[in-house]
């Protein structure tokens, strides 16, 4: 069946029995997107790996032991729950039914301006989430949950972690809901076909992994070359400033393509690079708009601030090195995983320094699993409770109370702090921010469905970098962590909001190392102002003096998650020095001296 025929056939259909319509609708939908229809159901449910009405057994603790049925299921791909709404005022409409979200009342399958509470789709999602944990033991949690309003829209949720506990809006708040008319876009049909046949290919982390590694290799080569002539800290901040400009031009914070053009022109005349970059960066840091006109771009720039471009110094590069920056700038930076910075730092370190630093950057899958269990499961439990109360208030006709309950949860989410006391280049903080921003997208969508007006502009309360706190001994890694969190925040902002964030784009929240530019030892503090450099030195400096050693301060936070460096207890003296080990044991007298280093966290 052609897509246009499918849309025409199902547009404007009002109601009917859900069970009578959804199987025909989804079968024809499969034809339209070019995938096979579901298989006929077998009496033995274990054989129904792609079928309608796939049976799942209730838990033994469930008071009712009957079989429940998934509307449409494909093993390893998706669980789909279908509903069929009815137009308000039409035949079979529900009493007091509100307008369907985002559609004009006169026509299904099209966007409109009306937005109201959609308990029907929320109920379908809850059912689908429950079914995940009723699947047979040899059936993995599918990466996708889909809710379907027959003849109107699909809502798509994804969890690529494999644990089935954190299904988020796929494509963000602006992209998770797909209307019938959207099927006219070939990329939408292709996306559905991949959900049906190759769902893991849609995992954003997989999509960005190859390009991220390729960019990291190029930038690491530039970094290593520069570190032959300049201090590592100066090189790290220079490369980060360039990287942020690459990202900024891709999201129109800088004029589209202009930073890449600047690099291309500089490759032809390498001596022009330093003056051009230093003028650009000084303009980006200017608080007064009239001082932010950059003649090379022929426009006024936004105010960035955040200390990233304060007193910015550019480093000279040869033509080949500028060429590496040009190649990196041509990539689509909105899809690059900010974990690139950890990869970049690790590749720039020599093997001995990497070993001494314990610089083993935790893979994304492990980070996400730890953050999901430690941070997101409690937050989602609270969200479910808030939703239950809001639904009850809505059913009682108390719209104001329903909105107030959801707003209260949003405030809780926006004031929840996450600390990584060994943050490295910020991967745990970035993943935590990403997952909390996705959850915020659901909260904001619920408020919109309830008819609440969203506050726009700088004053709007939102999940932001100030909630993600880090401590890190390596000053290079600490500086990178701050930028990782900011780029991660901006990536998620554009998935859940329209328009740019308020200026200044970057803010000096001092959330990494309390805002200090040197390293911060999370397990041993001293009054000697130079001791941090000595503690961070590799190999350790001998005969260090620890004036008044003590346990350091940590910032207050609701959640603590991370992966501190692992050094076996028997290796502490050799790896960190006898003087450091003695001071560490003195201030942590409650610890067994044979304990591994990680235990001091």
XYZ file of C-alpha atoms in Angstrom:
601
model
C 0.000 0.000 0.000
C 1.329 3.454 -0.895
C 1.833 5.930 1.953
C -0.631 8.434 0.463
C -3.303 5.752 0.118
C -2.760 4.716 3.727
C -3.051 8.294 4.998
C -6.230 8.944 2.980
C -7.812 5.673 4.069
C -7.292 6.308 7.797
C -7.619 10.087 8.049
C -10.894 11.407 9.453
C -12.035 8.024 10.800
C -13.906 8.592 14.024
C -13.804 5.921 16.689
C -15.084 2.434 16.120
C -14.140 -0.511 18.265
C -10.454 -0.356 19.122
C -10.020 -4.129 18.768
C -11.797 -4.112 15.418
C -9.548 -1.443 13.906
C -6.022 -1.570 15.273
C -4.860 -4.860 13.726
C -6.016 -3.844 10.249
C -4.528 -0.384 10.750
C -1.111 -1.701 11.826
C -1.040 -4.371 9.119
C -1.620 -1.723 6.460
C 0.890 0.521 8.222
C 3.502 -2.234 7.779
C 2.688 -2.298 4.058
C 3.099 1.475 3.854
C 6.544 1.541 5.497
C 7.746 -1.496 3.554
C 8.093 -4.163 6.268
C 6.480 -7.571 6.603
C 3.146 -7.908 8.380
C 3.004 -9.694 11.770
C 3.024 -13.486 11.693
C -0.123 -15.482 12.498
C -0.331 -16.181 16.223
C 0.535 -19.686 17.478
C -1.104 -21.506 20.370
C 2.334 -21.738 21.995
C 3.038 -18.150 23.008
C 6.816 -18.663 23.098
C 6.729 -18.904 19.295
C 4.975 -15.553 18.905
C 8.057 -13.412 18.387
C 6.300 -11.077 15.945
C 2.571 -11.153 16.440
C -0.577 -9.391 17.545
C -1.995 -10.228 20.975
C 1.245 -11.714 22.278
C 0.489 -13.275 25.667
C 2.519 -12.529 28.807
C 1.985 -14.054 32.239
C 1.240 -11.864 35.204
C 3.618 -11.966 38.149
C 2.939 -14.634 40.750
C 2.343 -11.866 43.299
C -0.447 -10.436 41.110
C -3.881 -11.188 42.652
C -5.182 -11.998 39.160
C -3.214 -14.727 37.402
C -4.760 -14.449 33.917
C -2.681 -13.834 30.783
C -2.236 -10.261 29.564
C -1.793 -9.450 25.894
C 0.521 -7.061 24.067
C -1.226 -5.434 21.108
C 1.791 -5.891 18.817
C 5.165 -7.318 19.766
C 8.417 -8.014 17.958
C 11.184 -9.666 19.942
C 14.224 -7.465 20.432
C 12.542 -4.558 18.645
C 9.413 -3.083 20.231
C 6.254 -3.345 22.274
C 3.319 -1.451 20.748
C 0.087 -0.541 22.514
C -2.789 0.845 20.429
C -5.751 3.017 21.362
C -8.334 4.769 19.248
C -9.486 8.194 20.284
C -12.752 9.824 19.265
C -13.362 13.402 18.330
C -15.060 15.433 21.082
C -18.774 15.778 20.415
C -18.824 12.991 17.858
C -20.624 9.684 18.119
C -19.222 7.483 20.901
C -17.156 10.366 22.301
C -16.244 10.022 25.940
C -18.083 12.288 28.410
C -16.309 15.638 28.818
C -13.583 14.501 26.407
C -11.048 17.209 25.633
C -9.509 17.999 22.253
C -6.843 15.598 21.063
C -3.330 16.966 21.559
C -1.892 19.023 18.728
C -4.741 18.467 16.227
C -7.428 20.665 14.879
C -10.855 19.259 15.891
C -12.059 19.049 12.298
C -9.346 16.699 11.111
C -7.229 13.860 12.394
C -3.679 13.233 11.245
C -2.829 16.941 11.108
C -1.164 19.326 13.531
C -3.238 21.990 15.169
C -3.042 24.389 18.079
C -5.160 22.701 20.717
C -3.197 20.972 23.506
C -4.824 19.105 26.367
C -4.321 16.265 28.757
C -4.034 12.915 26.994
C -4.629 10.269 29.637
C -5.361 7.676 26.970
C -1.827 7.676 25.545
C -0.320 7.923 29.010
C -2.247 4.819 30.012
C -1.033 2.980 26.899
C 2.559 3.841 27.746
C 2.192 2.562 31.301
C 0.799 -0.709 29.971
C 3.730 -1.088 27.596
C 6.238 -0.386 30.373
C 4.612 -3.038 32.557
C 4.783 -5.611 29.763
C 8.573 -5.209 29.523
C 8.963 -6.962 32.866
C 6.450 -9.682 32.039
C 8.342 -10.930 28.982
C 9.926 -14.371 29.039
C 13.368 -14.480 30.620
C 15.061 -15.087 27.265
C 13.413 -12.011 25.719
C 15.500 -8.851 26.219
C 13.874 -5.549 27.077
C 13.081 -4.113 23.627
C 14.769 -0.830 22.734
C 11.439 0.756 21.704
C 7.986 1.260 23.198
C 5.363 2.669 20.838
C 1.917 3.969 21.684
C -0.473 4.355 18.794
C -3.645 6.386 18.475
C -5.243 4.717 15.455
C -5.683 7.182 12.595
C -3.897 9.970 14.383
C -0.386 9.563 15.793
C 2.393 7.396 17.184
C 4.433 8.250 20.258
C 7.873 6.634 20.400
C 9.991 5.963 23.487
C 13.435 4.380 23.578
C 15.817 2.774 26.059
C 18.981 1.377 24.490
C 20.553 0.359 27.807
C 18.881 -3.047 27.772
C 17.497 -2.756 31.292
C 14.014 -1.520 30.289
C 13.820 0.976 33.141
C 14.380 4.306 31.405
C 12.277 4.742 28.275
C 12.598 8.358 27.116
C 11.012 10.348 24.306
C 12.833 9.206 21.170
C 14.042 12.243 19.262
C 13.356 14.470 22.243
C 10.264 16.411 23.087
C 10.049 17.862 19.583
C 10.355 14.566 17.759
C 8.835 11.691 19.738
C 5.262 12.203 18.463
C 4.754 11.280 14.798
C 1.505 12.184 13.042
C -0.077 10.389 10.139
C 0.776 13.218 7.753
C 4.457 12.963 8.775
C 4.631 9.652 6.918
C 4.845 11.671 3.714
C 8.461 12.370 4.684
C 10.641 9.465 3.472
C 12.963 9.692 6.489
C 10.027 9.014 8.834
C 9.069 5.818 6.993
C 12.726 4.797 6.986
C 12.913 5.377 10.735
C 9.893 3.133 11.365
C 11.347 0.458 9.071
C 14.536 0.485 11.158
C 12.529 0.231 14.392
C 10.890 -2.879 12.901
C 14.020 -4.491 11.437
C 17.196 -2.948 12.894
C 16.285 -0.937 15.994
C 19.773 -0.727 17.507
C 20.973 1.147 14.420
C 18.955 4.095 15.783
C 20.920 4.222 19.043
C 22.363 7.774 19.020
C 25.504 6.646 20.842
C 26.222 4.065 18.143
C 25.567 6.596 15.419
C 28.053 9.057 16.910
C 30.726 6.588 18.036
C 32.581 6.226 14.749
C 32.590 9.919 13.897
C 33.535 10.794 17.483
C 36.561 8.503 17.411
C 37.612 9.854 14.022
C 37.439 13.459 15.234
C 39.236 12.561 18.482
C 42.122 11.045 16.533
C 42.503 14.227 14.464
C 42.316 16.566 17.454
C 44.649 14.390 19.529
C 47.252 14.706 16.769
C 46.962 18.517 16.962
C 47.145 18.344 20.762
C 50.287 16.213 20.811
C 51.963 18.484 18.278
C 51.214 21.626 20.298
C 52.304 20.056 23.599
C 55.850 19.825 22.224
C 56.016 23.616 22.503
C 53.349 24.726 25.013
C 52.146 23.681 28.494
C 49.440 20.960 28.363
C 46.906 23.176 30.181
C 47.307 25.937 27.558
C 46.914 23.420 24.749
C 43.818 21.839 26.315
C 41.998 25.161 26.709
C 42.956 26.242 23.164
C 41.588 23.036 21.629
C 38.413 23.296 23.734
C 37.792 26.846 22.540
C 38.101 25.672 18.948
C 35.801 22.713 19.570
C 33.101 24.858 21.144
C 33.194 27.178 18.116
C 32.677 24.138 15.870
C 29.642 23.136 17.911
C 28.352 26.734 18.149
C 28.286 27.257 14.379
C 26.313 24.028 13.914
C 23.499 25.279 16.185
C 23.644 28.890 14.868
C 25.102 30.350 18.057
C 27.798 31.513 15.659
C 26.838 32.190 12.019
C 26.431 28.880 10.196
C 29.655 27.710 8.544
C 31.609 30.875 9.290
C 34.073 29.360 11.773
C 34.851 26.593 9.279
C 35.433 29.255 6.592
C 37.793 31.105 8.963
C 39.831 27.919 9.411
C 39.844 27.177 5.672
C 41.151 30.674 4.898
C 43.746 30.379 7.662
C 45.003 27.100 6.193
C 45.955 29.094 3.092
C 47.672 31.734 5.243
C 48.601 30.150 8.619
C 49.936 33.383 10.124
C 46.393 34.853 10.021
C 45.024 32.181 12.404
C 46.180 33.646 15.723
C 44.963 37.256 15.184
C 41.640 36.057 13.745
C 40.930 33.631 16.603
C 42.001 36.072 19.315
C 39.747 38.804 17.874
C 36.830 36.368 17.559
C 37.200 35.077 21.110
C 37.605 38.536 22.627
C 34.363 39.602 20.883
C 32.536 36.509 22.188
C 33.503 37.518 25.738
C 32.388 41.162 25.445
C 29.334 41.937 27.628
C 28.371 45.029 25.568
C 26.638 44.289 22.268
C 28.154 47.262 20.429
C 31.594 45.817 21.151
C 30.751 42.392 19.706
C 30.872 43.181 15.974
C 33.302 40.772 14.315
C 34.266 42.107 10.927
C 35.319 38.729 9.494
C 31.776 37.372 10.082
C 30.234 40.777 9.211
C 27.841 40.580 12.168
C 27.439 41.115 15.900
C 28.087 38.021 18.010
C 26.197 36.637 20.967
C 27.617 37.025 24.477
C 29.170 33.752 25.627
C 31.018 34.543 28.890
C 31.438 31.544 31.258
C 35.208 32.275 31.431
C 35.888 30.018 28.428
C 36.912 32.992 26.284
C 38.237 35.246 29.057
C 41.669 36.616 28.033
C 41.683 34.028 25.249
C 45.042 33.225 23.724
C 45.383 31.405 20.413
C 48.304 29.148 19.561
C 49.983 29.179 16.139
C 49.514 26.142 13.920
C 51.061 24.936 10.707
C 49.008 24.408 7.548
C 48.639 20.637 8.145
C 47.447 21.126 11.724
C 44.910 23.747 10.648
C 43.774 21.223 8.035
C 43.013 18.758 10.836
C 40.826 21.410 12.514
C 39.059 22.073 9.215
C 38.299 18.365 8.799
C 36.951 18.198 12.370
C 34.822 21.337 11.888
C 33.074 19.839 8.840
C 31.454 17.123 10.953
C 27.944 17.511 12.374
C 28.800 18.510 15.914
C 25.241 18.341 17.204
C 25.529 14.560 16.949
C 29.033 14.186 18.364
C 29.118 12.546 21.790
C 30.800 14.944 24.270
C 32.653 11.877 25.552
C 35.027 12.826 22.731
C 36.845 14.966 25.260
C 37.710 11.999 27.446
C 38.898 10.135 24.374
C 40.856 13.191 23.265
C 42.616 13.602 26.598
C 43.363 9.895 26.864
C 44.882 9.828 23.372
C 46.932 12.934 24.093
C 48.487 11.406 27.223
C 51.531 9.221 26.896
C 51.007 5.634 28.173
C 53.016 6.148 31.399
C 51.109 9.321 32.330
C 47.799 7.617 31.527
C 48.673 4.733 33.875
C 49.807 7.047 36.668
C 46.606 9.082 36.399
C 44.406 6.011 36.423
C 43.002 7.481 33.204
C 40.640 4.708 32.236
C 37.532 6.437 30.896
C 34.454 4.403 31.660
C 32.559 3.228 28.534
C 29.265 4.997 27.872
C 27.179 1.827 28.389
C 28.580 1.346 31.896
C 28.176 5.016 32.752
C 24.545 5.019 31.631
C 23.740 1.858 33.559
C 25.201 3.260 36.787
C 23.530 6.662 36.377
C 20.195 5.038 35.487
C 20.122 2.931 38.639
C 21.671 5.481 41.006
C 20.022 8.698 39.840
C 17.247 8.115 37.334
C 15.291 5.283 38.956
C 14.598 7.325 42.139
C 13.724 10.399 40.058
C 11.381 8.381 37.823
C 9.720 6.802 40.859
C 9.012 10.313 42.142
C 7.732 11.305 38.682
C 5.340 8.358 38.560
C 3.947 9.303 41.975
C 3.512 12.925 40.883
C 1.769 11.786 37.687
C -0.611 9.533 39.622
C -1.618 12.429 41.862
C -1.951 14.798 38.882
C -4.145 12.319 37.005
C -6.375 11.964 40.066
C -6.678 15.744 40.366
C -7.523 16.023 36.660
C -10.224 13.369 36.923
C -11.725 15.319 39.837
C -11.848 18.418 37.637
C -9.110 20.239 39.566
C -6.873 21.364 36.703
C -4.992 23.904 38.812
C -3.946 21.292 41.340
C -2.857 18.903 38.574
C -0.644 21.615 37.061
C 0.704 22.587 40.492
C 1.699 18.971 41.214
C 3.581 18.659 37.939
C 5.236 22.057 38.416
C 6.336 21.023 41.915
C 8.007 17.955 40.499
C 9.666 20.063 37.803
C 11.075 22.319 40.517
C 12.390 19.235 42.353
C 14.056 18.021 39.163
C 15.622 21.431 38.514
C 17.117 21.616 42.009
C 18.456 18.054 42.191
C 22.264 18.037 42.332
C 24.525 15.239 41.110
C 28.149 14.992 42.266
C 30.972 12.988 40.710
C 33.928 13.348 43.116
C 36.383 11.871 40.581
C 34.817 13.320 37.463
C 37.664 13.038 34.952
C 36.424 14.707 31.786
C 32.822 14.690 32.978
C 31.247 11.621 31.339
C 29.135 10.695 34.370
C 27.979 14.294 34.719
C 27.181 14.562 31.015
C 25.151 11.334 30.983
C 23.327 12.401 34.152
C 22.472 15.762 32.587
C 21.346 14.121 29.340
C 19.017 11.677 31.110
C 17.606 14.353 33.420
C 16.997 16.681 30.449
C 15.110 13.881 28.695
C 12.965 13.406 31.779
C 12.407 17.164 31.889
C 11.123 16.954 28.309
C 8.413 14.550 29.481
C 7.508 16.848 32.370
C 7.243 19.890 30.091
C 5.155 17.902 27.599
C 2.797 16.904 30.409
C 2.448 20.539 31.470
C 1.644 21.500 27.873
C -0.936 18.701 27.633
C -2.505 20.034 30.828
C -2.838 23.440 29.194
C -0.159 25.193 31.279
C 1.777 28.072 29.744
C 5.514 27.497 29.626
C 7.748 30.266 30.885
C 10.168 31.260 28.161
C 13.476 33.100 28.282
C 16.311 33.371 30.752
C 14.086 33.304 33.821
C 12.629 29.876 33.044
C 13.573 27.189 35.557
C 15.285 24.318 33.800
C 17.709 21.460 34.354
C 21.093 23.100 33.771
C 24.849 22.650 34.339
C 24.754 24.260 37.782
C 23.272 21.001 39.145
C 26.153 18.805 37.989
C 29.134 19.062 40.299
C 32.578 17.557 39.928
C 35.906 17.189 41.719
C 39.002 16.260 39.734
C 42.737 16.196 40.466
C 43.920 16.633 36.872
C 43.415 20.311 35.900
C 43.252 19.469 32.189
C 40.487 16.954 32.763
C 38.650 19.360 35.103
C 38.642 22.120 32.497
C 37.367 19.687 29.860
C 34.616 18.414 32.201
C 33.116 21.889 32.470
C 32.889 22.203 28.694
C 31.513 18.667 28.315
C 28.625 19.535 30.637
C 27.893 22.766 28.760
C 27.903 21.169 25.314
C 25.758 18.309 26.626
C 23.321 20.856 28.060
C 23.087 22.797 24.798
C 22.604 19.614 22.760
C 19.650 18.657 24.945
C 18.300 22.232 25.001
C 17.806 22.165 21.238
C 15.986 18.832 21.481
C 13.451 20.099 24.026
C 13.167 23.838 23.284
C 12.794 26.135 20.311
C 15.125 29.115 20.102
C 18.453 29.770 21.768
C 19.098 29.903 25.516
C 19.335 33.328 27.106
C 22.593 35.249 27.115
C 25.241 34.881 28.297
C 25.224 31.486 26.576
C 27.799 30.102 29.012
C 27.629 30.949 32.703
C 30.350 30.688 35.332
C 28.579 28.327 37.753
C 31.856 27.151 39.367
C 30.453 23.639 39.478
C 33.773 21.854 38.800
C 36.366 22.019 41.614
C 34.383 24.867 43.226
C 35.414 27.031 40.278
C 39.158 26.660 40.890
C 41.437 26.346 37.880
C 43.869 23.951 39.537
C 43.198 20.340 40.425
C 41.255 19.282 43.505
C 42.167 16.219 45.549
C 38.869 14.677 46.692
C 40.412 12.586 49.489
C 43.274 14.680 50.921
C 43.437 18.425 51.615
C 46.342 20.509 52.900
C 47.125 24.141 53.716
C 50.097 24.197 51.333
C 48.834 26.090 48.231
C 51.284 24.269 45.936
C 50.580 20.783 47.162
C 47.886 20.082 44.564
C 50.497 20.298 41.800
C 52.751 17.997 43.797
C 49.934 15.502 44.419
C 49.091 15.509 40.737
C 52.694 15.062 39.639
C 53.501 11.723 38.037
C 55.738 10.109 39.161
C 55.181 11.472 42.707
C 57.554 14.104 44.065
C 59.463 12.818 47.067
C 59.789 14.569 50.433
C 56.552 16.514 50.025
C 55.405 18.459 53.059
C 51.694 18.125 53.932
C 50.773 21.095 56.145
C 47.730 20.227 58.276
C 46.452 17.326 56.153
C 42.712 16.753 56.466
C 39.680 15.393 54.664
C 38.594 17.861 51.956
C 35.227 19.540 51.575
C 32.766 18.100 49.082
C 29.841 20.094 47.658
C 26.363 19.158 48.839
C 24.390 16.934 46.458
C 21.372 14.643 46.417
C 23.196 11.956 44.384
C 26.833 10.865 44.215
C 27.967 8.688 41.315
C 31.282 8.070 39.589
C 34.227 5.766 39.016
C 37.224 6.832 41.148
C 40.704 5.640 40.142
C 41.534 2.099 41.140
C 44.915 1.525 42.812
C 45.356 -1.591 44.910
C 46.084 -1.022 48.600
C 49.464 -2.732 48.315
C 50.486 -0.284 45.572
C 49.595 2.996 47.288
C 53.119 3.795 48.484
C 54.722 2.967 45.163
C 52.142 4.769 43.017
C 51.425 7.823 45.192
C 54.567 8.109 47.325
C 55.137 7.195 50.984
C 54.534 10.761 52.180
C 51.137 10.945 50.425
C 50.137 7.482 51.639
C 51.077 8.344 55.240
C 49.080 11.604 55.116
C 46.130 9.785 53.536
C 46.087 7.113 56.240
C 46.422 9.781 58.957
C 43.336 11.741 57.899
C 41.316 8.572 57.204
C 42.195 6.801 60.438
C 38.983 4.770 60.260
C 40.224 3.059 57.071
C 42.243 -0.130 56.958
C 45.662 0.724 55.494
C 45.384 -2.219 53.114
C 42.175 -0.822 51.561
C 42.220 -0.044 47.845
C 42.437 3.637 46.917
C 38.852 3.738 45.629
C 37.548 3.014 49.146
C 38.623 6.465 50.354
C 35.840 7.957 48.273
